[in-house]
Structure formats: structure tokens, C-alpha cells
Amino acid sequence: MRTDIRARLLAGLMVASSPMAAFAAAQDYAFEAVKAEVRNGPGSDIAIRLVHKPSGKPVEGAIIFRTRLDMSPDNMEGMTTKVEPLTESEPGVYKFRADFTMAGGWALKLQAKVQGEPETVQGTVVFTAKD
């Protein structure tokens, strides 16, 4: 009986200390603006960085599958514009092109899949479009 308890405790410790036990969570990631100010008008490029918060390192190869750009920071969530993805320019930096139709605050809402992370990573990055 005593040996059985020790074996179970040892097995539990081995599982808890294995690398597979250290799961990240979707909350461990953050989207950040590379530059918070963008040019108001058609064909403006915007860039965001995806960062693993505990390590501070950029996250490469994420699959961003949903974007929405709206003026919710200025209480005009119904004012939206299309977002066109561009190629990843540097590790962890994801670029987009959008037609900003009005100066003011814009929120880019994103959903992404990160390799090894079972949950969807979500975030919002606020930009200010200036004339």
C-alpha cells in the first residue's frame, strides 16, 4: 500500500515537471501597435506585433484568421473598413493595408492561432488616423 502511494506521487511529480505540463494560455499573448499613428486615407499600411508576454519575445508564424477595423474608440463601431493582410515583414510583425475614411481612433480587432496553443488568441490594437 505504501509503495503504491509513493509510486503515484512520483508519477504525479514526473508529469507536473515535464515540459508538456507547462502549457501557455491565450492570455499569455498580446497584440501591440508597431506605430500607433497612421495616415488617414486610402492604402494606409498598419503593422502589429504579436508578443509572448512571459518571455517578451515576438511570435512568428501565427495565423491571423479574423480581423475587423472599426471606429469603436470614437464610439462609432458601425464605421468599418476592409483590412487586407500583407506579408510578415520581420519576426512577429504582421502588416495590413486599410482605407482609413476618417481621422480619429480606430480599433483593429484580431483573432489568431499560435502554434502549440489550443486556444484562439484575441486582441485589439488601437490606432489614431491623422490627416
PDB file of C-alpha atoms in Angstrom, residues 51-124:
ATOM      1  CA  VAL A  51       4.295  39.082 -28.338  1.00  0.00           C
ATOM      2  CA  HIS A  52       4.517  36.190 -25.879  1.00  0.00           C
ATOM      3  CA  LYS A  53       4.129  38.211 -22.658  1.00  0.00           C
ATOM      4  CA  PRO A  54       6.070  35.952 -20.232  1.00  0.00           C
ATOM      5  CA  SER A  55       9.180  35.911 -22.439  1.00  0.00           C
ATOM      6  CA  GLY A  56       8.726  39.252 -24.228  1.00  0.00           C
ATOM      7  CA  LYS A  57       9.611  37.534 -27.499  1.00  0.00           C
ATOM      8  CA  PRO A  58       7.805  38.102 -30.816  1.00  0.00           C
ATOM      9  CA  VAL A  59       5.634  35.240 -32.054  1.00  0.00           C
ATOM     10  CA  GLU A  60       6.326  34.164 -35.622  1.00  0.00           C
ATOM     11  CA  GLY A  61       4.045  32.201 -37.923  1.00  0.00           C
ATOM     12  CA  ALA A  62       0.731  32.970 -36.246  1.00  0.00           C
ATOM     13  CA  ILE A  63      -2.286  32.525 -38.476  1.00  0.00           C
ATOM     14  CA  ILE A  64      -4.457  35.611 -38.214  1.00  0.00           C
ATOM     15  CA  PHE A  65      -7.819  34.453 -39.455  1.00  0.00           C
ATOM     16  CA  ARG A  66     -10.185  37.223 -38.405  1.00  0.00           C
ATOM     17  CA  THR A  67      -9.758  40.993 -38.496  1.00  0.00           C
ATOM     18  CA  ARG A  68     -12.144  43.874 -38.024  1.00  0.00           C
ATOM     19  CA  LEU A  69     -11.192  47.542 -38.220  1.00  0.00           C
ATOM     20  CA  ASP A  70     -13.743  49.960 -36.805  1.00  0.00           C
ATOM     21  CA  MET A  71     -14.002  53.323 -35.071  1.00  0.00           C
ATOM     22  CA  SER A  72     -15.158  51.942 -31.715  1.00  0.00           C
ATOM     23  CA  PRO A  73     -12.597  54.084 -29.803  1.00  0.00           C
ATOM     24  CA  ASP A  74     -14.593  57.112 -31.005  1.00  0.00           C
ATOM     25  CA  ASN A  75     -17.965  55.434 -30.218  1.00  0.00           C
ATOM     26  CA  MET A  76     -18.650  54.694 -33.903  1.00  0.00           C
ATOM     27  CA  GLU A  77     -18.371  50.902 -34.001  1.00  0.00           C
ATOM     28  CA  GLY A  78     -20.570  50.788 -37.095  1.00  0.00           C
ATOM     29  CA  MET A  79     -17.935  52.697 -39.087  1.00  0.00           C
ATOM     30  CA  THR A  80     -15.764  49.921 -40.523  1.00  0.00           C
ATOM     31  CA  THR A  81     -13.301  49.465 -43.341  1.00  0.00           C
ATOM     32  CA  LYS A  82     -11.737  46.499 -45.072  1.00  0.00           C
ATOM     33  CA  VAL A  83      -8.372  45.166 -43.952  1.00  0.00           C
ATOM     34  CA  GLU A  84      -6.009  43.492 -46.425  1.00  0.00           C
ATOM     35  CA  PRO A  85      -3.281  41.263 -44.982  1.00  0.00           C
ATOM     36  CA  LEU A  86       0.257  41.764 -46.262  1.00  0.00           C
ATOM     37  CA  THR A  87       3.284  39.532 -45.800  1.00  0.00           C
ATOM     38  CA  GLU A  88       5.044  39.196 -42.456  1.00  0.00           C
ATOM     39  CA  SER A  89       7.958  41.641 -42.701  1.00  0.00           C
ATOM     40  CA  GLU A  90      10.008  40.703 -39.654  1.00  0.00           C
ATOM     41  CA  PRO A  91       9.632  38.106 -36.911  1.00  0.00           C
ATOM     42  CA  GLY A  92       6.336  38.586 -35.108  1.00  0.00           C
ATOM     43  CA  VAL A  93       5.291  41.675 -37.109  1.00  0.00           C
ATOM     44  CA  TYR A  94       2.129  41.390 -39.186  1.00  0.00           C
ATOM     45  CA  LYS A  95       1.244  44.081 -41.711  1.00  0.00           C
ATOM     46  CA  PHE A  96      -2.091  45.118 -43.154  1.00  0.00           C
ATOM     47  CA  ARG A  97      -3.382  47.722 -45.578  1.00  0.00           C
ATOM     48  CA  ALA A  98      -6.596  49.616 -44.936  1.00  0.00           C
ATOM     49  CA  ASP A  99      -8.510  52.598 -46.264  1.00  0.00           C
ATOM     50  CA  PHE A 100      -8.998  54.944 -43.331  1.00  0.00           C
ATOM     51  CA  THR A 101     -12.009  57.044 -44.242  1.00  0.00           C
ATOM     52  CA  MET A 102     -11.954  59.434 -41.295  1.00  0.00           C
ATOM     53  CA  ALA A 103      -9.393  60.852 -38.901  1.00  0.00           C
ATOM     54  CA  GLY A 104      -9.710  59.591 -35.339  1.00  0.00           C
ATOM     55  CA  GLY A 105      -9.449  56.452 -33.283  1.00  0.00           C
ATOM     56  CA  TRP A 106      -9.636  53.057 -34.974  1.00  0.00           C
ATOM     57  CA  ALA A 107      -9.553  49.621 -33.355  1.00  0.00           C
ATOM     58  CA  LEU A 108      -8.121  46.601 -35.151  1.00  0.00           C
ATOM     59  CA  LYS A 109      -9.685  43.519 -33.576  1.00  0.00           C
ATOM     60  CA  LEU A 110      -7.800  40.299 -34.271  1.00  0.00           C
ATOM     61  CA  GLN A 111      -8.123  36.565 -33.746  1.00  0.00           C
ATOM     62  CA  ALA A 112      -5.171  34.270 -34.362  1.00  0.00           C
ATOM     63  CA  LYS A 113      -3.935  30.733 -33.955  1.00  0.00           C
ATOM     64  CA  VAL A 114      -0.476  30.292 -32.494  1.00  0.00           C
ATOM     65  CA  GLN A 115       1.433  27.063 -32.983  1.00  0.00           C
ATOM     66  CA  GLY A 116       1.139  24.871 -29.894  1.00  0.00           C
ATOM     67  CA  GLU A 117      -1.630  26.979 -28.359  1.00  0.00           C
ATOM     68  CA  PRO A 118      -5.025  25.241 -28.332  1.00  0.00           C
ATOM     69  CA  GLU A 119      -6.964  28.438 -27.584  1.00  0.00           C
ATOM     70  CA  THR A 120      -7.596  31.283 -30.020  1.00  0.00           C
ATOM     71  CA  VAL A 121      -5.527  34.367 -29.248  1.00  0.00           C
ATOM     72  CA  GLN A 122      -7.632  37.521 -29.380  1.00  0.00           C
ATOM     73  CA  GLY A 123      -6.761  41.155 -29.038  1.00  0.00           C
ATOM     74  CA  THR A 124      -7.463  44.735 -30.005  1.00  0.00           C
TER      75      THR A 124
END
